[in-house]
């Protein structure tokens, strides 16, 4: 603390200097004295900014001011010095070791002429709570709602001040994802780095350095929570320009826990690897009796038999062809040819069949054997069926979170397929369209269920979250190698012919024909179904909507085809199922 001798005893009053110091040093307000160079010469001992008084005395006052308040403070002190105006008031932010910045109301006056130095007396009151209340009361309704949403979303939202590298806001999602308190991040803005997997830390630091070049960044990495659990995180953010100063001063970011998605991607990769690397069915036959002597694991799992059940079983009992047909093929083979190849069907234990190509080789040792290599020639169909099952599972997962729209995707799929058939599209295209329609809203799996089932109209920020589902659906499905452009169809199903749709703002010819069909089917089904915020509007309202948008936002050919379906009495059964 500055030497008490720097202050003179007042000319009037009965208080001794020690009494005055006792009063000042027990005040909860901040009482500072600055010299004419704005160097701090005295601070009261009871102020609570986390600094020791000796840390502040003899240092420039501006070091403790928020950068945005420097001009205001300079004007304030100039006015005091030039006009000797007492009791000027202003609002600033003062640096604190504890919480970053403290909002204060400041007033002051020049030192009296009787003082042994020239300067100013500043009195500052902590008005953080009052400022916060005032600030919150001035927030728009949209901003308040957005903050509430951010606090409840599972994602982590944060705002960082670039110059000081201090966290101004961190959403509660940080505690859920990182397993650490938000307070720890307010104290140390870099503390989240301590949780990042050591193999990913350099990539994260490199991405974060883009902030200082006023660039956006996105990065994927792993964290290790305090309980040892490893989670996958995808983070992205961008800098923000202060409108009043036209300077980049903040960084806004979001981090999403993608652990479940990464696991699903891994499962899909393993599934694909298993499908792509599967071995053929191999069966060893007794050449004389055509009975099964041995079979590989692939054959057992495919046909559904145990080893005990299939050994010594006649080969013709698991094929569509009879024994004589195989013997005839063997006898009619080219002279000296060691093998024959033909197509047949295998019969599984449960009675189901599938087409195969059978390559029978004759193996002669002490005994004569037949070695049958059997390849499933319905791989594409089987893979498509597996994908269909995966798609239906994804659709089911979504509808368990959104009971109000249960069955919506299935009905849209039926209606879209009917429109496509009437349009004369090829069967292969219709098959891809059906799958895309079945999961066209899969991106909503990332939307909080309380928003999906909200009994009332969505607020603008909530609707903006809903609108992300088309792109999120693309992000999910693009990882799967479908034989159709499923991911792009899902991404584009909210695009409109006049370019007013989302997320890409495409126009008619830029939108896939399948997406244009789903757009019409989606509107019809949605308007004829109950929603949390309204009852069903009925088929007439739905048809009026697509008529109004014909050629503008909806493809006119698709609209005409849907109207034809209705005139043929084929539309209502599809949306009523």
Coordinates of C-alpha atoms in Angstrom, one line a residue, residues 11-517:
X11 CA -8.3 21.0 7.6
X12 CA -11.8 20.6 9.2
X13 CA -13.5 17.8 11.1
X14 CA -12.4 15.9 14.2
X15 CA -11.3 12.7 12.5
X16 CA -7.6 11.7 12.8
X17 CA -5.8 10.3 9.7
X18 CA -5.9 6.8 11.1
X19 CA -9.7 7.1 11.5
X20 CA -10.0 8.0 7.9
X21 CA -7.8 5.1 6.8
X22 CA -9.8 2.7 8.9
X23 CA -13.1 3.9 7.2
X24 CA -11.6 3.7 3.7
X25 CA -10.0 0.3 4.3
X26 CA -13.2 -1.3 5.5
X27 CA -15.3 0.0 2.6
X28 CA -16.4 -2.6 0.0
X29 CA -16.0 0.0 -2.7
X30 CA -12.8 0.5 -4.6
X31 CA -11.0 3.8 -3.6
X32 CA -8.0 4.6 -5.8
X33 CA -5.8 7.7 -6.2
X34 CA -4.1 8.4 -9.5
X35 CA -1.4 10.9 -10.2
X36 CA -1.4 13.3 -13.2
X37 CA 0.2 10.5 -15.3
X38 CA -2.6 8.1 -14.3
X39 CA -0.3 6.0 -12.2
X40 CA -2.0 4.3 -9.2
X41 CA -0.7 5.8 -6.0
X42 CA -3.1 4.4 -3.5
X43 CA -5.7 1.6 -3.3
X44 CA -7.8 0.7 -0.2
X45 CA -7.0 -2.6 1.4
X46 CA -10.5 -3.9 1.4
X47 CA -11.0 -4.1 -2.4
X48 CA -11.5 -7.6 -3.7
X49 CA -10.2 -8.1 -7.2
X50 CA -7.8 -10.9 -6.3
X51 CA -4.7 -8.6 -6.4
X52 CA -2.6 -7.5 -3.5
X53 CA -2.5 -3.7 -3.0
X54 CA 1.2 -3.6 -3.7
X55 CA 0.6 -5.3 -7.0
X56 CA -1.4 -2.3 -8.2
X57 CA 0.3 0.7 -6.6
X58 CA 2.8 2.4 -9.0
X59 CA 1.3 0.7 -12.0
X60 CA -0.7 2.4 -14.9
X61 CA -4.4 2.5 -14.2
X62 CA -5.2 1.5 -17.8
X63 CA -3.7 -1.9 -17.3
X64 CA -6.8 -2.8 -15.2
X65 CA -9.4 -1.5 -17.7
X66 CA -11.2 -3.5 -20.3
X67 CA -10.0 -2.6 -23.8
X68 CA -13.4 -1.4 -24.8
X69 CA -13.5 1.0 -21.9
X70 CA -10.2 2.7 -22.4
X71 CA -11.5 5.6 -24.5
X72 CA -14.3 6.2 -22.0
X73 CA -11.9 6.2 -19.1
X74 CA -9.5 8.5 -20.9
X75 CA -12.2 11.0 -21.6
X76 CA -13.4 10.8 -18.0
X77 CA -10.0 11.5 -16.6
X78 CA -9.3 14.3 -19.1
X79 CA -12.6 16.0 -18.1
X80 CA -11.6 15.8 -14.4
X81 CA -8.2 17.3 -15.1
X82 CA -9.4 20.0 -17.5
X83 CA -12.6 21.2 -15.8
X84 CA -12.0 20.0 -12.2
X85 CA -15.6 18.7 -12.5
X86 CA -16.5 16.8 -9.3
X87 CA -18.6 13.6 -9.2
X88 CA -18.5 12.6 -12.9
X89 CA -19.9 9.1 -13.3
X90 CA -19.2 6.3 -15.8
X91 CA -19.5 2.5 -16.1
X92 CA -16.4 0.4 -16.8
X93 CA -15.1 -3.1 -16.5
X94 CA -12.1 -3.7 -14.2
X95 CA -9.8 -6.6 -14.4
X96 CA -10.1 -9.3 -11.7
X97 CA -7.9 -12.3 -11.0
X98 CA -11.0 -14.2 -9.9
X99 CA -13.7 -13.7 -12.5
X100 CA -12.0 -12.0 -15.5
X101 CA -13.9 -8.7 -15.5
X102 CA -15.9 -6.9 -12.8
X103 CA -18.5 -4.3 -13.9
X104 CA -18.2 -1.1 -11.8
X105 CA -19.9 2.3 -11.6
X106 CA -17.1 4.9 -11.2
X107 CA -17.2 8.4 -10.1
X108 CA -14.5 10.8 -9.0
X109 CA -13.1 14.2 -8.6
X110 CA -9.7 16.0 -8.8
X111 CA -7.5 16.0 -5.8
X112 CA -7.9 19.2 -3.8
X113 CA -5.4 22.0 -4.3
X114 CA -4.3 21.4 -0.7
X115 CA -3.0 18.0 -1.7
X116 CA 0.7 17.4 -2.0
X117 CA 0.2 16.0 -5.5
X118 CA -1.9 16.6 -8.7
X119 CA -4.2 13.8 -9.7
X120 CA -7.7 12.3 -9.3
X121 CA -9.6 10.3 -6.7
X122 CA -11.7 7.4 -8.1
X123 CA -14.4 5.6 -6.3
X124 CA -15.8 2.4 -7.9
X125 CA -18.7 0.3 -6.8
X126 CA -19.1 -3.3 -8.0
X127 CA -22.3 -3.4 -10.0
X128 CA -21.8 -6.8 -11.6
X129 CA -25.1 -8.2 -10.4
X130 CA -26.9 -5.0 -11.2
X131 CA -25.3 -4.9 -14.6
X132 CA -26.2 -8.5 -15.4
X133 CA -29.8 -7.9 -14.5
X134 CA -29.9 -4.8 -16.6
X135 CA -28.2 -6.6 -19.5
X136 CA -30.5 -9.5 -19.3
X137 CA -33.5 -7.3 -19.2
X138 CA -32.3 -5.7 -22.5
X139 CA -31.8 -9.0 -24.3
X140 CA -34.3 -9.6 -27.0
X141 CA -36.7 -12.5 -26.6
X142 CA -34.9 -14.4 -29.3
X143 CA -31.5 -14.0 -27.6
X144 CA -32.9 -15.2 -24.3
X145 CA -34.5 -18.2 -25.8
X146 CA -31.3 -19.0 -27.7
X147 CA -29.4 -18.9 -24.4
X148 CA -31.9 -21.2 -22.7
X149 CA -31.6 -23.6 -25.6
X150 CA -27.8 -23.6 -25.5
X151 CA -27.9 -24.4 -21.8
X152 CA -30.1 -27.4 -22.3
X153 CA -28.5 -28.8 -25.5
X154 CA -26.0 -31.6 -25.1
X155 CA -23.5 -29.7 -27.2
X156 CA -20.9 -27.4 -25.7
X157 CA -21.1 -23.7 -26.6
X158 CA -18.4 -21.2 -25.7
X159 CA -17.4 -17.6 -26.2
X160 CA -13.8 -16.6 -25.7
X161 CA -12.3 -13.1 -25.7
X162 CA -9.3 -13.2 -28.0
X163 CA -7.1 -10.4 -26.6
X164 CA -7.2 -11.8 -23.0
X165 CA -7.9 -15.5 -23.8
X166 CA -10.6 -15.5 -21.2
X167 CA -13.8 -17.5 -21.4
X168 CA -16.9 -15.2 -21.4
X169 CA -19.5 -18.0 -21.6
X170 CA -19.4 -21.8 -21.5
X171 CA -22.6 -23.9 -21.6
X172 CA -23.4 -26.6 -19.1
X173 CA -22.8 -29.2 -21.8
X174 CA -19.1 -28.8 -20.9
X175 CA -19.7 -30.5 -17.6
X176 CA -21.7 -33.3 -19.2
X177 CA -19.2 -34.0 -22.0
X178 CA -15.8 -33.2 -20.4
X179 CA -16.7 -34.2 -16.9
X180 CA -15.2 -31.0 -15.5
X181 CA -16.8 -28.0 -14.0
X182 CA -17.5 -24.8 -16.0
X183 CA -15.8 -22.9 -13.2
X184 CA -12.5 -24.5 -14.0
X185 CA -12.6 -23.2 -17.5
X186 CA -13.5 -19.7 -16.4
X187 CA -10.4 -19.8 -14.2
X188 CA -8.1 -21.2 -16.9
X189 CA -9.3 -20.9 -20.5
X190 CA -6.8 -23.5 -21.7
X191 CA -7.7 -26.1 -19.0
X192 CA -9.9 -28.1 -21.5
X193 CA -6.7 -28.9 -23.4
X194 CA -5.5 -31.0 -20.5
X195 CA -8.2 -33.6 -21.3
X196 CA -7.3 -34.0 -25.0
X197 CA -5.8 -37.3 -26.0
X198 CA -2.1 -36.9 -26.4
X199 CA -2.1 -38.1 -30.0
X200 CA -4.6 -35.4 -30.9
X201 CA -3.3 -32.4 -28.9
X202 CA -1.0 -31.0 -31.7
X203 CA -3.8 -31.0 -34.2
X204 CA -6.1 -29.2 -31.8
X205 CA -3.5 -26.5 -31.0
X206 CA -2.8 -26.0 -34.7
X207 CA -6.5 -25.5 -35.4
X208 CA -7.0 -23.1 -32.5
X209 CA -4.1 -21.0 -33.8
X210 CA -6.4 -20.1 -36.7
X211 CA -8.3 -17.9 -34.2
X212 CA -5.5 -15.4 -34.1
X213 CA -5.5 -15.2 -37.9
X214 CA -9.2 -14.4 -37.8
X215 CA -10.0 -17.7 -39.4
X216 CA -12.7 -20.3 -38.6
X217 CA -11.7 -23.8 -37.8
X218 CA -13.1 -27.3 -37.3
X219 CA -11.3 -30.2 -35.8
X220 CA -12.0 -33.7 -34.6
X221 CA -10.3 -35.1 -31.6
X222 CA -10.6 -37.4 -28.6
X223 CA -10.7 -36.4 -24.9
X224 CA -10.1 -38.5 -21.8
X225 CA -12.5 -37.7 -19.1
X226 CA -11.5 -37.8 -15.4
X227 CA -13.2 -41.2 -15.1
X228 CA -11.0 -42.5 -17.9
X229 CA -13.7 -42.7 -20.5
X230 CA -12.5 -41.7 -24.0
X231 CA -14.9 -39.6 -26.1
X232 CA -14.8 -38.4 -29.6
X233 CA -15.4 -34.6 -30.1
X234 CA -16.0 -32.5 -33.2
X235 CA -15.5 -28.8 -32.6
X236 CA -15.8 -25.9 -34.9
X237 CA -16.0 -22.1 -34.5
X238 CA -15.4 -18.7 -35.9
X239 CA -14.3 -15.2 -34.9
X240 CA -16.8 -12.4 -34.4
X241 CA -16.5 -8.8 -35.2
X242 CA -17.5 -6.1 -32.7
X243 CA -19.9 -3.9 -34.6
X244 CA -19.0 -0.8 -32.5
X245 CA -15.2 -1.0 -33.0
X246 CA -15.2 -3.1 -36.3
X247 CA -12.5 -5.3 -34.7
X248 CA -12.4 -9.0 -34.3
X249 CA -12.6 -9.5 -30.5
X250 CA -14.4 -12.8 -29.8
X251 CA -14.4 -16.4 -30.8
X252 CA -17.6 -18.4 -30.8
X253 CA -17.4 -22.2 -30.9
X254 CA -19.4 -25.4 -30.5
X255 CA -18.2 -28.9 -29.6
X256 CA -20.3 -31.9 -30.2
X257 CA -19.9 -35.3 -28.6
X258 CA -19.8 -37.7 -31.6
X259 CA -18.7 -40.8 -29.7
X260 CA -21.9 -42.6 -30.5
X261 CA -21.7 -41.6 -34.2
X262 CA -18.1 -42.8 -34.4
X263 CA -19.1 -46.1 -32.9
X264 CA -21.9 -46.4 -35.4
X265 CA -19.5 -45.6 -38.2
X266 CA -17.1 -48.2 -36.9
X267 CA -19.8 -50.8 -36.7
X268 CA -20.8 -50.0 -40.3
X269 CA -17.2 -50.3 -41.4
X270 CA -16.9 -53.7 -39.7
X271 CA -20.2 -54.7 -41.3
X272 CA -19.0 -53.7 -44.7
X273 CA -15.6 -55.4 -44.2
X274 CA -17.4 -58.6 -43.2
X275 CA -19.7 -58.5 -46.3
X276 CA -16.9 -57.5 -48.7
X277 CA -14.4 -60.1 -47.3
X278 CA -16.8 -63.0 -46.9
X279 CA -15.6 -66.4 -48.2
X280 CA -17.7 -68.6 -50.5
X281 CA -19.5 -71.6 -49.2
X282 CA -17.3 -74.7 -49.5
X283 CA -18.7 -78.2 -49.4
X284 CA -16.9 -81.5 -49.8
X285 CA -19.1 -84.3 -51.3
X286 CA -18.7 -88.1 -51.6
X287 CA -18.5 -88.6 -55.4
X288 CA -20.3 -91.9 -55.2
X289 CA -23.2 -91.0 -52.9
X290 CA -23.2 -87.1 -53.4
X291 CA -23.5 -86.8 -49.6
X292 CA -21.9 -83.9 -47.6
X293 CA -18.6 -84.9 -46.0
X294 CA -17.6 -81.4 -44.8
X295 CA -18.6 -77.8 -45.0
X296 CA -17.0 -74.5 -43.9
X297 CA -18.2 -72.1 -41.3
X298 CA -19.6 -69.7 -43.9
X299 CA -21.8 -72.5 -45.2
X300 CA -23.0 -73.4 -41.8
X301 CA -23.9 -69.9 -40.9
X302 CA -25.5 -69.2 -44.2
X303 CA -27.6 -72.3 -44.4
X304 CA -28.4 -72.4 -40.7
X305 CA -27.3 -76.0 -40.0
X306 CA -25.1 -77.4 -37.3
X307 CA -22.2 -79.7 -38.4
X308 CA -24.1 -82.7 -37.0
X309 CA -27.2 -81.9 -39.0
X310 CA -25.6 -81.5 -42.4
X311 CA -22.9 -84.2 -42.4
X312 CA -23.9 -87.2 -44.6
X313 CA -26.9 -85.3 -45.9
X314 CA -27.6 -85.7 -49.6
X315 CA -26.4 -82.7 -51.6
X316 CA -29.7 -82.5 -53.4
X317 CA -31.5 -81.9 -50.1
X318 CA -30.0 -78.4 -49.9
X319 CA -30.2 -77.5 -53.6
X320 CA -33.2 -77.0 -55.8
X321 CA -31.8 -79.5 -58.4
X322 CA -32.2 -83.2 -57.8
X323 CA -29.5 -85.8 -57.6
X324 CA -29.9 -87.0 -61.2
X325 CA -29.5 -83.5 -62.6
X326 CA -26.1 -83.1 -61.0
X327 CA -25.0 -86.5 -62.2
X328 CA -26.2 -85.6 -65.7
X329 CA -24.1 -82.4 -65.6
X330 CA -21.1 -84.4 -64.4
X331 CA -21.5 -87.0 -67.1
X332 CA -22.0 -84.4 -69.9
X333 CA -19.0 -82.3 -69.0
X334 CA -16.3 -81.8 -71.6
X335 CA -13.9 -84.7 -72.0
X336 CA -11.2 -84.4 -69.4
X337 CA -12.6 -81.2 -67.8
X338 CA -11.9 -81.2 -64.1
X339 CA -15.0 -79.1 -63.1
X340 CA -18.5 -78.0 -64.1
X341 CA -20.1 -74.7 -63.4
X342 CA -23.9 -74.0 -63.2
X343 CA -26.5 -71.9 -61.5
X344 CA -28.9 -73.3 -58.9
X345 CA -30.6 -72.3 -55.7
X346 CA -29.6 -73.3 -52.2
X347 CA -32.2 -74.2 -49.6
X348 CA -31.6 -73.1 -46.1
X349 CA -32.7 -75.0 -43.0
X350 CA -35.7 -72.7 -42.6
X351 CA -36.9 -73.3 -46.2
X352 CA -35.7 -70.0 -47.7
X353 CA -33.7 -70.1 -50.9
X354 CA -31.2 -67.9 -52.7
X355 CA -29.5 -68.0 -56.1
X356 CA -26.0 -69.3 -56.3
X357 CA -23.3 -70.2 -58.7
X358 CA -21.9 -73.7 -58.1
X359 CA -18.4 -74.7 -59.3
X360 CA -17.9 -78.5 -58.8
X361 CA -14.4 -79.8 -59.0
X362 CA -13.5 -83.4 -59.2
X363 CA -10.7 -84.3 -56.7
X364 CA -9.2 -87.8 -57.1
X365 CA -7.2 -89.4 -54.3
X366 CA -7.6 -92.9 -53.0
X367 CA -11.3 -92.1 -53.3
X368 CA -13.1 -89.7 -55.6
X369 CA -14.5 -86.6 -54.1
X370 CA -16.4 -83.6 -55.4
X371 CA -15.4 -80.2 -54.1
X372 CA -18.2 -77.6 -54.5
X373 CA -17.4 -73.9 -54.3
X374 CA -20.7 -72.1 -54.0
X375 CA -21.0 -68.3 -54.5
X376 CA -24.1 -66.3 -53.7
X377 CA -24.9 -64.4 -56.9
X378 CA -27.4 -62.2 -55.2
X379 CA -24.8 -60.2 -53.4
X380 CA -26.1 -56.8 -54.6
X381 CA -29.6 -57.7 -53.7
X382 CA -28.5 -59.0 -50.3
X383 CA -26.4 -56.0 -49.7
X384 CA -29.4 -53.8 -50.6
X385 CA -31.6 -55.7 -48.3
X386 CA -29.0 -55.3 -45.5
X387 CA -28.9 -51.6 -46.2
X388 CA -32.7 -51.5 -46.2
X389 CA -32.7 -53.1 -42.8
X390 CA -30.1 -50.6 -41.6
X391 CA -32.2 -47.7 -43.0
X392 CA -35.3 -49.0 -41.3
X393 CA -33.5 -49.4 -38.0
X394 CA -32.3 -45.7 -38.3
X395 CA -35.8 -44.6 -39.1
X396 CA -37.2 -46.5 -36.1
X397 CA -34.6 -45.0 -33.8
X398 CA -35.7 -41.5 -34.8
X399 CA -39.4 -42.2 -34.4
X400 CA -38.9 -43.6 -30.9
X401 CA -37.7 -40.1 -30.0
X402 CA -40.5 -38.3 -31.8
X403 CA -43.7 -40.2 -31.2
X404 CA -45.9 -37.5 -32.8
X405 CA -44.4 -38.2 -36.2
X406 CA -44.3 -42.0 -35.8
X407 CA -44.9 -43.5 -39.2
X408 CA -44.3 -40.2 -41.0
X409 CA -41.2 -41.4 -42.9
X410 CA -42.9 -44.7 -43.9
X411 CA -45.9 -42.9 -45.2
X412 CA -43.8 -40.4 -47.1
X413 CA -41.9 -43.4 -48.6
X414 CA -45.1 -45.1 -49.8
X415 CA -46.4 -41.9 -51.3
X416 CA -43.1 -41.0 -53.0
X417 CA -42.9 -44.5 -54.5
X418 CA -46.4 -44.3 -55.8
X419 CA -45.7 -40.9 -57.5
X420 CA -42.4 -42.3 -59.0
X421 CA -44.2 -45.3 -60.4
X422 CA -46.9 -43.1 -62.0
X423 CA -44.1 -41.0 -63.4
X424 CA -42.6 -44.1 -65.0
X425 CA -39.3 -44.0 -63.2
X426 CA -37.1 -47.2 -63.4
X427 CA -37.5 -49.8 -60.6
X428 CA -33.9 -49.3 -59.4
X429 CA -34.4 -45.5 -59.0
X430 CA -37.7 -46.1 -57.1
X431 CA -35.9 -48.5 -54.8
X432 CA -33.4 -45.8 -53.9
X433 CA -36.1 -43.2 -53.5
X434 CA -38.0 -45.4 -51.1
X435 CA -34.9 -45.9 -48.9
X436 CA -34.1 -42.1 -49.0
X437 CA -37.7 -41.3 -48.0
X438 CA -37.7 -43.8 -45.2
X439 CA -34.8 -41.8 -43.5
X440 CA -35.3 -38.4 -44.9
X441 CA -35.7 -36.9 -41.4
X442 CA -32.9 -39.0 -39.8
X443 CA -31.0 -35.8 -39.1
X444 CA -33.6 -34.9 -36.5
X445 CA -31.9 -37.5 -34.3
X446 CA -29.5 -34.7 -33.3
X447 CA -32.3 -32.4 -32.4
X448 CA -33.4 -32.3 -28.7
X449 CA -36.6 -34.4 -28.2
X450 CA -38.2 -31.5 -26.3
X451 CA -38.1 -29.4 -29.4
X452 CA -39.3 -32.2 -31.7
X453 CA -42.4 -32.8 -29.4
X454 CA -43.0 -29.2 -28.4
X455 CA -46.7 -28.6 -28.1
X456 CA -46.7 -25.2 -29.8
X457 CA -45.1 -23.3 -32.6
X458 CA -41.3 -23.3 -32.6
X459 CA -39.4 -20.1 -31.8
X460 CA -37.0 -18.8 -34.5
X461 CA -33.9 -20.3 -32.8
X462 CA -35.7 -23.6 -32.4
X463 CA -36.7 -23.7 -36.0
X464 CA -33.1 -22.9 -37.0
X465 CA -32.0 -26.0 -35.1
X466 CA -34.7 -28.1 -36.9
X467 CA -33.5 -26.8 -40.2
X468 CA -30.1 -28.4 -39.6
X469 CA -31.6 -31.8 -39.9
X470 CA -31.3 -32.0 -43.7
X471 CA -27.5 -31.4 -43.5
X472 CA -27.1 -33.6 -40.5
X473 CA -28.9 -36.4 -42.3
X474 CA -26.4 -36.0 -45.2
X475 CA -23.5 -36.1 -42.8
X476 CA -24.7 -39.4 -41.3
X477 CA -25.7 -41.2 -44.5
X478 CA -22.7 -40.0 -46.6
X479 CA -20.6 -42.4 -44.6
X480 CA -22.5 -45.4 -46.1
X481 CA -21.7 -46.5 -49.7
X482 CA -25.2 -46.8 -51.0
X483 CA -25.7 -47.7 -54.7
X484 CA -28.0 -44.7 -54.8
X485 CA -27.4 -41.0 -53.9
X486 CA -29.3 -41.5 -50.6
X487 CA -27.3 -38.9 -48.7
X488 CA -27.8 -36.2 -51.3
X489 CA -31.5 -36.9 -51.6
X490 CA -31.9 -36.5 -47.9
X491 CA -29.8 -33.3 -47.9
X492 CA -32.0 -31.8 -50.7
X493 CA -35.5 -32.8 -49.6
X494 CA -36.2 -29.3 -48.2
X495 CA -34.8 -27.5 -51.3
X496 CA -37.4 -25.5 -53.3
X497 CA -37.6 -24.9 -57.1
X498 CA -37.3 -21.1 -56.6
X499 CA -34.2 -21.4 -54.5
X500 CA -35.9 -20.5 -51.2
X501 CA -35.2 -23.9 -49.5
X502 CA -32.4 -25.1 -47.4
X503 CA -29.6 -26.0 -46.6
X504 CA -28.0 -25.2 -50.0
X505 CA -30.6 -22.9 -51.6
X506 CA -30.7 -24.9 -54.8
X507 CA -33.0 -24.2 -57.7
X508 CA -35.2 -26.6 -59.7
X509 CA -32.7 -28.1 -62.1
X510 CA -30.1 -28.4 -59.4
X511 CA -32.3 -30.5 -57.2
X512 CA -32.3 -34.3 -57.6
X513 CA -35.6 -35.6 -59.0
X514 CA -36.0 -37.9 -56.0
X515 CA -35.7 -35.0 -53.6
X516 CA -38.4 -33.1 -55.6
X517 CA -40.7 -36.0 -55.2

